[in-house]
Short mmCIF file of C-alpha atoms and ligand atoms in Angstrom, two decimals:
data_model
loop_
_atom_site.label_atom_id
_atom_site.label_comp_id
_atom_site.label_asym_id
_atom_site.label_seq_id
_atom_site.Cartn_x
_atom_site.Cartn_y
_atom_site.Cartn_z
CA MET A 1264 -25.31 0.32 -5.52
CA ILE A 1265 -22.90 2.77 -7.08
CA ASN A 1266 -24.25 4.46 -10.21
CA PHE A 1267 -21.11 4.18 -12.31
CA GLN A 1268 -22.69 5.66 -15.42
CA ALA A 1269 -23.84 8.80 -13.60
CA LEU A 1270 -20.43 9.25 -11.99
CA SER A 1271 -18.70 8.79 -15.34
CA ASP A 1272 -21.01 11.40 -16.86
CA LYS A 1273 -20.35 13.78 -13.99
CA TYR A 1274 -16.55 13.44 -13.64
CA ASP A 1275 -15.52 11.96 -17.02
CA THR A 1276 -13.01 9.13 -17.45
CA PRO A 1277 -10.46 7.77 -16.70
CA LEU A 1278 -11.66 8.00 -13.12
CA TYR A 1279 -10.86 6.43 -9.78
CA LEU A 1280 -13.71 5.91 -7.31
CA TYR A 1281 -13.14 4.94 -3.68
CA ASP A 1282 -15.92 3.67 -1.46
CA PHE A 1283 -15.06 5.25 1.91
CA ASP A 1284 -17.68 3.14 3.69
CA HIS A 1285 -15.84 0.02 2.57
CA ILE A 1286 -12.52 1.39 3.82
CA LYS A 1287 -14.14 2.13 7.17
CA ALA A 1288 -15.66 -1.34 7.40
CA GLN A 1289 -12.31 -2.98 6.66
CA TYR A 1290 -10.57 -0.82 9.26
CA GLU A 1291 -13.16 -1.68 11.87
CA ARG A 1292 -13.00 -5.40 11.11
CA LEU A 1293 -9.28 -5.43 11.70
CA LYS A 1294 -9.38 -3.21 14.78
CA GLU A 1295 -12.07 -5.45 16.23
CA ALA A 1296 -9.97 -8.56 15.58
CA PHE A 1297 -7.13 -7.13 17.68
CA LYS A 1298 -9.29 -5.79 20.48
CA ALA A 1299 -8.05 -8.27 23.11
CA LYS A 1300 -4.69 -6.49 23.12
CA LYS A 1301 -3.34 -2.96 22.73
CA SER A 1302 -3.00 -2.27 19.03
CA LEU A 1303 -2.44 0.53 16.57
CA ILE A 1304 -3.28 0.08 12.93
CA CYS A 1305 -0.80 2.06 10.87
CA TYR A 1306 -2.19 2.36 7.37
CA ALA A 1307 0.55 1.77 4.75
CA ILE A 1308 -0.14 4.89 2.76
CA LYS A 1309 1.84 3.83 -0.27
CA ALA A 1310 -1.20 1.73 -1.19
CA ASN A 1311 -3.34 4.82 -1.66
CA SER A 1312 -1.96 8.09 -0.42
CA ASN A 1313 -4.69 10.50 -1.43
CA LEU A 1314 -4.90 13.04 1.41
CA SER A 1315 -8.62 12.45 1.85
CA VAL A 1316 -8.12 8.69 2.12
CA ILE A 1317 -5.43 9.20 4.77
CA LYS A 1318 -7.63 11.66 6.65
CA HIS A 1319 -10.58 9.28 6.48
CA LEU A 1320 -8.53 6.54 8.15
CA GLY A 1321 -6.83 8.99 10.51
CA ASP A 1322 -10.23 10.18 11.72
CA LEU A 1323 -11.10 6.56 12.51
CA GLY A 1324 -8.00 6.36 14.71
CA ALA A 1325 -5.44 4.87 12.36
CA GLY A 1326 -1.79 5.82 12.30
CA CYS A 1327 0.39 5.62 9.18
CA ASP A 1328 3.23 3.50 7.93
CA CYS A 1329 5.43 5.60 5.65
CA VAL A 1330 8.32 4.76 3.36
CA SER A 1331 9.61 8.25 2.54
CA ILE A 1332 9.67 11.62 4.23
CA GLY A 1333 7.17 12.69 1.58
CA GLU A 1334 4.75 10.12 2.95
CA VAL A 1335 5.47 11.21 6.53
CA ASN A 1336 4.60 14.76 5.53
CA ARG A 1337 1.48 13.60 3.71
CA ALA A 1338 0.30 11.81 6.85
CA LEU A 1339 0.99 14.87 9.01
CA TYR A 1340 -0.68 17.16 6.47
CA ALA A 1341 -3.79 14.97 6.52
CA GLY A 1342 -3.96 15.41 10.29
CA VAL A 1343 -2.46 12.14 11.52
CA LYS A 1344 -0.64 12.65 14.82
CA ASN A 1345 3.15 12.35 14.83
CA TYR A 1346 3.03 9.76 17.62
CA LYS A 1347 1.13 7.41 15.31
CA ILE A 1348 3.58 7.56 12.40
CA ILE A 1349 6.24 4.97 11.53
CA PHE A 1350 8.96 5.48 8.94
CA SER A 1351 10.28 2.33 7.19
CA GLY A 1352 12.33 1.73 4.05
CA VAL A 1353 15.74 0.31 3.11
CA GLY A 1354 17.20 3.59 1.89
CA LYS A 1355 16.63 6.76 3.87
CA ARG A 1356 18.65 9.90 3.19
CA ASP A 1357 20.21 11.76 6.16
CA GLU A 1358 17.85 14.68 5.54
CA GLU A 1359 14.85 12.35 5.72
CA ILE A 1360 16.07 10.83 8.99
CA LYS A 1361 16.72 14.26 10.44
CA GLU A 1362 13.31 15.57 9.49
CA ALA A 1363 11.61 12.49 10.92
CA LEU A 1364 13.47 13.05 14.20
CA GLU A 1365 12.54 16.72 14.27
CA LYS A 1366 8.92 15.82 13.69
CA ASP A 1367 9.14 13.38 16.58
CA ILE A 1368 7.32 10.48 14.94
CA LEU A 1369 6.68 7.24 16.81
CA LEU A 1370 9.39 5.05 15.28
CA ILE A 1371 12.09 4.98 12.67
CA ASN A 1372 12.29 1.43 11.42
CA LEU A 1373 15.91 0.42 10.70
CA GLU A 1374 16.67 -1.96 7.88
CA SER A 1375 20.48 -2.27 8.18
CA GLU A 1376 23.34 -1.83 10.58
CA ALA A 1377 24.73 0.99 8.44
CA GLU A 1378 21.45 2.80 8.85
CA LEU A 1379 21.67 2.48 12.63
CA TYR A 1380 24.84 4.58 12.56
CA ARG A 1381 23.29 7.20 10.27
CA VAL A 1382 20.28 7.53 12.58
CA GLU A 1383 22.54 7.72 15.62
CA LEU A 1384 24.57 10.47 13.95
CA GLN A 1385 21.49 12.50 13.09
CA ALA A 1386 20.01 12.05 16.55
CA LYS A 1387 23.30 13.20 18.07
CA SER A 1388 23.36 16.30 15.89
CA LEU A 1389 19.89 17.17 17.20
CA ASP A 1390 20.75 16.05 20.74
CA LYS A 1391 17.80 13.68 20.67
CA LYS A 1392 17.18 10.07 21.50
CA ALA A 1393 15.76 8.38 18.41
CA ARG A 1394 12.98 5.87 19.01
CA ILE A 1395 13.76 2.96 16.72
CA SER A 1396 12.53 -0.43 15.68
CA ILE A 1397 14.50 -2.95 13.67
CA ARG A 1398 13.10 -4.79 10.73
CA VAL A 1399 13.86 -8.47 11.03
CA ASN A 1400 14.04 -10.52 7.87
CA PRO A 1401 12.92 -13.93 9.14
CA ASN A 1402 13.78 -15.76 5.91
CA ILE A 1403 10.30 -17.16 5.47
CA ASP A 1404 8.68 -17.76 2.13
CA PRO A 1405 5.34 -15.93 2.18
CA LYS A 1406 4.04 -17.86 -0.88
CA THR A 1407 3.12 -14.79 -2.88
CA HIS A 1408 4.30 -13.19 -6.14
CA PRO A 1409 8.13 -12.86 -6.12
CA TYR A 1410 7.91 -9.10 -6.75
CA ILE A 1411 5.93 -8.63 -3.55
CA SER A 1412 7.78 -11.14 -1.37
CA THR A 1413 9.93 -9.28 1.16
CA GLY A 1414 10.75 -11.70 3.96
CA LEU A 1415 13.41 -13.89 2.37
CA HIS A 1416 17.14 -13.27 2.71
CA GLU A 1417 17.28 -12.91 -1.07
CA ASN A 1418 14.99 -9.86 -0.72
CA LYS A 1419 16.64 -6.56 0.14
CA PHE A 1420 14.52 -5.89 3.23
CA GLY A 1421 15.51 -5.96 6.89
CA VAL A 1422 18.32 -7.82 8.66
CA ASP A 1423 18.69 -11.42 9.79
CA ILE A 1424 17.90 -12.37 13.38
CA ASP A 1425 21.52 -12.47 14.57
CA SER A 1426 22.34 -9.07 13.09
CA ALA A 1427 19.16 -7.68 14.62
CA LYS A 1428 20.24 -8.86 18.06
CA ARG A 1429 23.67 -7.26 17.64
CA MET A 1430 22.00 -4.03 16.53
CA TYR A 1431 19.67 -3.99 19.53
CA ILE A 1432 22.65 -4.30 21.87
CA LYS A 1433 24.43 -1.45 20.06
CA ALA A 1434 21.31 0.68 20.21
CA LYS A 1435 20.80 -0.06 23.89
CA ASN A 1436 24.34 1.17 24.58
CA SER A 1437 23.93 4.38 22.60
CA PRO A 1438 22.76 7.54 24.36
CA TYR A 1439 21.07 8.59 21.13
CA LEU A 1440 19.01 5.50 20.36
CA ASP A 1441 16.01 4.08 22.13
CA PRO A 1442 15.22 0.58 20.82
CA ILE A 1443 11.54 0.11 21.67
CA GLY A 1444 10.13 -1.62 18.60
CA ILE A 1445 10.59 -4.70 16.48
CA HIS A 1446 9.25 -5.22 13.01
CA PHE A 1447 8.73 -7.78 10.29
CA HIS A 1448 6.84 -7.64 7.00
CA ILE A 1449 7.21 -10.74 4.87
CA GLY A 1450 5.28 -9.80 1.77
CA SER A 1451 2.10 -8.55 0.23
CA GLN A 1452 -1.14 -10.16 -0.89
CA LEU A 1453 -0.63 -12.94 1.67
CA THR A 1454 -3.33 -15.59 1.67
CA LYS A 1455 -1.63 -18.16 3.91
CA LEU A 1456 -1.54 -17.73 7.64
CA SER A 1457 1.25 -20.16 8.48
CA PRO A 1458 4.18 -18.03 7.19
CA ILE A 1459 2.93 -15.05 9.21
CA LYS A 1460 2.58 -17.15 12.33
CA GLU A 1461 6.01 -18.66 11.81
CA ALA A 1462 7.57 -15.21 11.38
CA SER A 1463 5.74 -13.87 14.42
CA LYS A 1464 7.02 -16.79 16.48
CA LEU A 1465 10.65 -16.23 15.42
CA VAL A 1466 10.44 -12.52 16.10
CA SER A 1467 8.68 -12.92 19.45
CA ASP A 1468 11.41 -15.35 20.52
CA LEU A 1469 13.90 -12.62 19.74
CA VAL A 1470 11.89 -10.20 21.88
CA ARG A 1471 12.11 -12.68 24.77
CA SER A 1472 15.86 -13.05 24.39
CA LEU A 1473 16.21 -9.24 24.32
CA LYS A 1474 14.23 -8.97 27.53
CA VAL A 1475 16.91 -11.05 29.24
CA LEU A 1476 19.39 -8.38 28.15
CA ASN A 1477 17.19 -5.66 29.63
CA ILE A 1478 16.07 -4.48 26.22
CA ASP A 1479 12.39 -3.88 26.58
CA ILE A 1480 10.45 -4.02 23.33
CA LYS A 1481 7.14 -2.16 23.61
CA PHE A 1482 5.94 -2.22 20.01
CA PHE A 1483 5.58 -5.48 18.14
CA ASP A 1484 5.08 -4.55 14.51
CA ILE A 1485 3.69 -7.37 12.39
CA GLY A 1486 3.84 -5.42 9.12
CA GLY A 1487 1.09 -5.53 6.56
CA GLY A 1488 0.45 -7.90 3.72
CA LEU A 1489 -3.05 -9.20 4.38
CA GLY A 1490 -4.33 -10.34 1.01
CA VAL A 1491 -7.65 -9.49 -0.61
CA CYS A 1492 -9.84 -11.11 -3.21
CA TYR A 1493 -9.13 -9.98 -6.77
CA ASP A 1494 -10.42 -13.09 -8.48
CA ASP A 1495 -11.14 -16.20 -6.41
CA GLU A 1496 -8.50 -15.98 -3.68
CA LYS A 1497 -9.51 -16.95 -0.16
CA PRO A 1498 -8.19 -14.13 1.99
CA ILE A 1499 -7.09 -14.62 5.60
CA ASP A 1500 -9.79 -13.81 8.12
CA PRO A 1501 -8.66 -10.86 10.31
CA TYR A 1502 -9.79 -12.69 13.44
CA ASP A 1503 -7.65 -15.76 12.62
CA TYR A 1504 -4.78 -13.42 11.77
CA ALA A 1505 -4.95 -11.70 15.15
CA GLN A 1506 -5.30 -15.00 17.01
CA ALA A 1507 -2.27 -16.44 15.21
CA VAL A 1508 -0.18 -13.44 16.27
CA PHE A 1509 -1.53 -13.51 19.84
CA SER A 1510 -0.60 -17.18 20.13
CA THR A 1511 3.09 -16.26 19.70
CA LEU A 1512 3.08 -13.48 22.28
CA SER A 1513 2.49 -15.26 25.55
CA GLY A 1514 4.21 -13.55 28.46
CA LEU A 1515 4.89 -10.39 26.45
CA ASP A 1516 3.28 -7.05 27.19
CA VAL A 1517 3.50 -5.29 23.85
CA THR A 1518 1.41 -3.00 21.72
CA ILE A 1519 0.77 -4.62 18.37
CA LEU A 1520 1.36 -2.47 15.36
CA CYS A 1521 -0.14 -3.64 12.10
CA GLU A 1522 0.51 -2.00 8.73
CA PRO A 1523 -2.17 -2.97 6.24
CA GLY A 1524 -2.34 -1.19 2.91
CA ARG A 1525 -4.10 -3.34 0.36
CA PHE A 1526 -6.48 -4.86 2.93
CA LEU A 1527 -7.92 -1.45 3.74
CA SER A 1528 -8.18 0.12 0.33
CA ALA A 1529 -7.92 -2.36 -2.58
CA ASN A 1530 -11.52 -3.46 -2.82
CA SER A 1531 -12.86 0.01 -2.09
CA GLY A 1532 -11.60 1.12 -5.48
CA TYR A 1533 -13.11 1.12 -8.96
CA PHE A 1534 -11.36 2.42 -12.02
CA LEU A 1535 -13.66 3.67 -14.78
CA THR A 1536 -12.62 3.84 -18.41
CA LYS A 1537 -14.57 4.28 -21.64
CA VAL A 1538 -14.28 2.26 -24.80
CA LEU A 1539 -12.82 4.19 -27.70
CA TYR A 1540 -13.16 1.44 -30.30
CA GLU A 1541 -12.65 -2.18 -31.13
CA LYS A 1542 -10.45 -3.79 -33.72
CA THR A 1543 -9.23 -7.19 -34.77
CA ASN A 1544 -5.69 -8.01 -35.89
CA GLY A 1545 -6.20 -11.27 -37.75
CA ASP A 1546 -8.14 -13.37 -35.23
CA LYS A 1547 -7.19 -11.27 -32.27
CA ARG A 1548 -9.83 -8.95 -30.86
CA PHE A 1549 -8.85 -5.78 -29.02
CA VAL A 1550 -11.04 -3.42 -27.03
CA ILE A 1551 -9.22 -0.10 -26.87
CA VAL A 1552 -10.05 2.14 -23.93
CA ASP A 1553 -9.27 5.70 -22.86
CA ALA A 1554 -7.08 4.67 -19.90
CA GLY A 1555 -3.57 3.28 -20.08
CA MET A 1556 -0.85 1.55 -18.14
CA ASN A 1557 0.25 4.96 -16.91
CA ASP A 1558 -3.02 5.05 -14.93
CA LEU A 1559 -2.97 1.48 -13.60
CA ILE A 1560 0.18 -0.51 -14.11
CA ARG A 1561 -0.42 -3.63 -12.01
CA PRO A 1562 -1.37 -5.92 -14.91
CA SER A 1563 1.80 -4.95 -16.82
CA LEU A 1564 4.07 -4.85 -13.78
CA TYR A 1565 3.00 -7.97 -11.91
CA ASP A 1566 0.73 -9.69 -14.36
CA ALA A 1567 -1.92 -8.85 -11.77
CA TYR A 1568 -5.52 -9.81 -12.36
CA HIS A 1569 -8.26 -7.19 -12.14
CA LYS A 1570 -11.85 -8.08 -12.87
CA VAL A 1571 -13.27 -6.05 -15.77
CA GLU A 1572 -17.00 -5.48 -16.15
CA ILE A 1573 -19.03 -3.69 -18.76
CA ILE A 1574 -21.89 -1.42 -17.67
CA GLY A 1575 -25.29 -1.55 -19.33
CA LYS A 1576 -24.74 -4.62 -21.52
CA ASP A 1577 -25.61 -8.21 -20.78
CA THR A 1578 -22.99 -10.86 -21.20
CA THR A 1579 -24.09 -13.80 -23.34
CA ASP A 1580 -22.72 -17.12 -24.57
CA GLU A 1581 -21.91 -15.47 -27.88
CA ASP A 1582 -19.38 -13.11 -26.29
CA THR A 1583 -15.89 -13.59 -27.65
CA LYS A 1584 -12.50 -13.20 -26.07
CA CYS A 1585 -10.55 -9.98 -26.26
CA ASP A 1586 -7.68 -8.04 -24.74
CA VAL A 1587 -8.59 -4.75 -23.09
CA VAL A 1588 -5.78 -2.35 -23.99
CA GLY A 1589 -4.92 1.31 -23.62
CA PRO A 1590 -3.51 3.99 -25.93
CA VAL A 1591 0.06 3.94 -24.56
CA CYS A 1592 2.82 2.98 -26.99
CA GLU A 1593 3.81 -0.26 -25.26
CA SER A 1594 2.65 -3.82 -25.83
CA GLY A 1595 2.53 -4.12 -22.04
CA ASP A 1596 -0.28 -1.58 -22.00
CA PHE A 1597 -3.20 -3.84 -21.12
CA PHE A 1598 -5.75 -4.27 -18.33
CA ALA A 1599 -6.97 -7.75 -19.14
CA LYS A 1600 -6.10 -10.51 -21.57
CA ASN A 1601 -8.39 -13.08 -23.16
CA ILE A 1602 -11.51 -12.09 -21.27
CA LYS A 1603 -14.99 -12.45 -22.70
CA LEU A 1604 -16.87 -9.23 -23.36
CA PRO A 1605 -19.95 -8.47 -25.45
CA LYS A 1606 -19.45 -6.44 -28.61
CA THR A 1607 -18.65 -2.95 -27.40
CA ASP A 1608 -19.47 0.45 -28.82
CA HIS A 1609 -17.82 3.84 -28.54
CA ASP A 1610 -18.33 5.29 -25.01
CA ASP A 1611 -19.35 2.02 -23.38
CA LEU A 1612 -18.22 2.13 -19.78
CA LEU A 1613 -15.85 -0.48 -18.33
CA ILE A 1614 -15.17 -0.91 -14.62
CA ILE A 1615 -11.83 -2.25 -13.49
CA LYS A 1616 -12.31 -3.59 -10.00
CA SER A 1617 -10.16 -3.83 -6.87
CA ALA A 1618 -8.45 -0.61 -7.93
CA GLY A 1619 -8.04 1.08 -4.56
CA ALA A 1620 -4.48 -0.05 -3.75
CA TYR A 1621 -1.24 0.32 -5.70
CA CYS A 1622 -3.11 1.73 -8.67
CA PHE A 1623 -3.33 5.51 -8.58
CA THR A 1624 -0.18 5.71 -6.42
CA MET A 1625 1.80 3.95 -9.14
CA SER A 1626 0.44 6.13 -11.93
CA SER A 1627 2.66 8.33 -14.06
CA ASN A 1628 2.61 10.90 -16.83
CA TYR A 1629 4.10 8.49 -19.37
CA ASN A 1630 3.12 9.54 -22.90
CA THR A 1631 2.25 12.98 -21.39
CA ARG A 1632 -1.03 11.67 -20.15
CA GLY A 1633 -2.49 13.56 -17.21
CA ARG A 1634 -3.27 11.47 -14.15
CA ALA A 1635 -6.91 10.52 -13.62
CA ALA A 1636 -9.26 12.28 -11.22
CA GLU A 1637 -10.16 10.64 -7.91
CA VAL A 1638 -13.59 10.66 -6.29
CA ALA A 1639 -14.75 9.53 -2.85
CA ILE A 1640 -18.15 7.99 -2.25
CA GLU A 1641 -19.33 8.17 1.34
CA GLU A 1642 -22.80 7.53 2.70
CA GLY A 1643 -24.31 7.84 -0.74
CA ASN A 1644 -22.57 11.11 -1.64
CA ASP A 1645 -19.74 11.58 -4.09
CA ARG A 1646 -17.04 14.24 -3.95
CA LEU A 1647 -13.90 15.03 -5.89
CA ILE A 1648 -10.72 14.35 -3.88
CA ARG A 1649 -8.18 14.93 -6.65
CA LYS A 1650 -8.54 16.98 -9.79
CA ARG A 1651 -7.76 15.51 -13.16
CA GLU A 1652 -4.25 16.60 -14.14
CA SER A 1653 -4.11 19.19 -16.90
CA PHE A 1654 -1.49 19.85 -19.54
CA GLU A 1655 -0.49 22.94 -17.53
CA ASP A 1656 0.09 20.77 -14.45
CA MET A 1657 2.31 18.46 -16.46
CA ILE A 1658 4.60 21.19 -17.82
CA ALA A 1659 4.65 23.35 -14.69
CA LEU A 1660 8.14 22.34 -13.56
CA GLU A 1661 9.68 22.64 -17.03
CA LYS A 1662 8.13 25.56 -18.81
CA ASP A 1663 10.24 28.29 -17.21
CA PHE A 1664 13.41 26.66 -18.50
CA LEU A 1665 12.55 26.82 -22.21
CA LYS A 1666 15.30 28.80 -23.96
C1 PLP B 1271 4.08 -2.15 1.52
C2 PLP B 1271 4.24 -2.31 2.97
C3 PLP B 1271 3.12 -2.54 3.78
C4 PLP B 1271 1.74 -2.74 3.23
O1 PLP B 1271 1.60 -3.88 2.48
P1 PLP B 1271 0.15 -4.38 2.04
O2 PLP B 1271 0.40 -5.62 1.32
O3 PLP B 1271 -0.43 -3.32 1.17
O4 PLP B 1271 -0.64 -4.58 3.28
C5 PLP B 1271 3.33 -2.61 5.14
N1 PLP B 1271 4.56 -2.46 5.68
C6 PLP B 1271 5.65 -2.23 4.93
C7 PLP B 1271 6.97 -2.06 5.59
C8 PLP B 1271 5.54 -2.16 3.55
O5 PLP B 1271 6.61 -1.95 2.81
#
């Protein structure tokens, strides 16, 4: 059991806590599920890119899926080997492509034909052969929130199957491109297996038709997207997930790449915030806390649900409904709406659960609020892995320009 009150007293709030043992267990569950084939789990570090989190997973053997050169450099800085790093994203600058080539990462994942030419140009300028994969958009509805659906033609990601085939042929004929991977990622927080299986089938058929053209795909990248339980969702079992993918790969000798973000980190995370005060506007009850949407924006951005619990008080039938809101000057600044909580007092501690993915990484300094501190808990010990941001930190890049 994590002693939230003691950790809040020690590190103050708002505070992110990550249970490193949980991250490890999730990683091992997934790795185990894929053990019948060659696989590399490339952690999607945008979910939680704290250096210590990346290092923790890197030490377990994970690679990284990155969506900017900044993330590539974060992964390298945390000790992840270049040959385990993939670089995806619809919009890469020439400088980013060049740096990725210089750093000799495993794969640059192309998301358009125009990008193929930019990568070829950069590879040529370095006299290198760029290892590439192509992100196929299989036009499959992943049945998730529209903001985190990525595998439909109406989404900006990847290229359709026919374009992908054309691109592979172009790449094969270029002295500067080495097409060895294929990729799809249809969305996030997936709880249905059938769209993944369907996508995997379509993409593996493409791999077979490429083989006929002497284009030998070695890395079959199934993206990320495995959902987790925030409320009462029934997540996909990693074993069933792996079996579904395997069932589409008969006759193919490929290394499976998998890019989970949320699955590895979401439920390792707890966000701690203290109650400042309560008030009622007419009939409406508000619990106002010391954290804001700048710290954790998912409820405002996606209407995402995060379970909120109060520490040290029993819930009873007399509890009334309230909105848990922050101090930021926006009506969208809330963590929960219409949840039942006991009457709170100043300094009562609230825990916002499932806060290990897409929470800290999406935080900002809006309202000149310093970002929260981050703490790791591992084998019963806690340690700071990111300092609370100070006012000095926030003005550092501006103060020298005051006239
Ligand atoms: C965001 C993303 C992931 C990770 O998604 P999760 O839902 O967190 O698993 C994996 N691959 C790509 C290309 C992504 O953009």
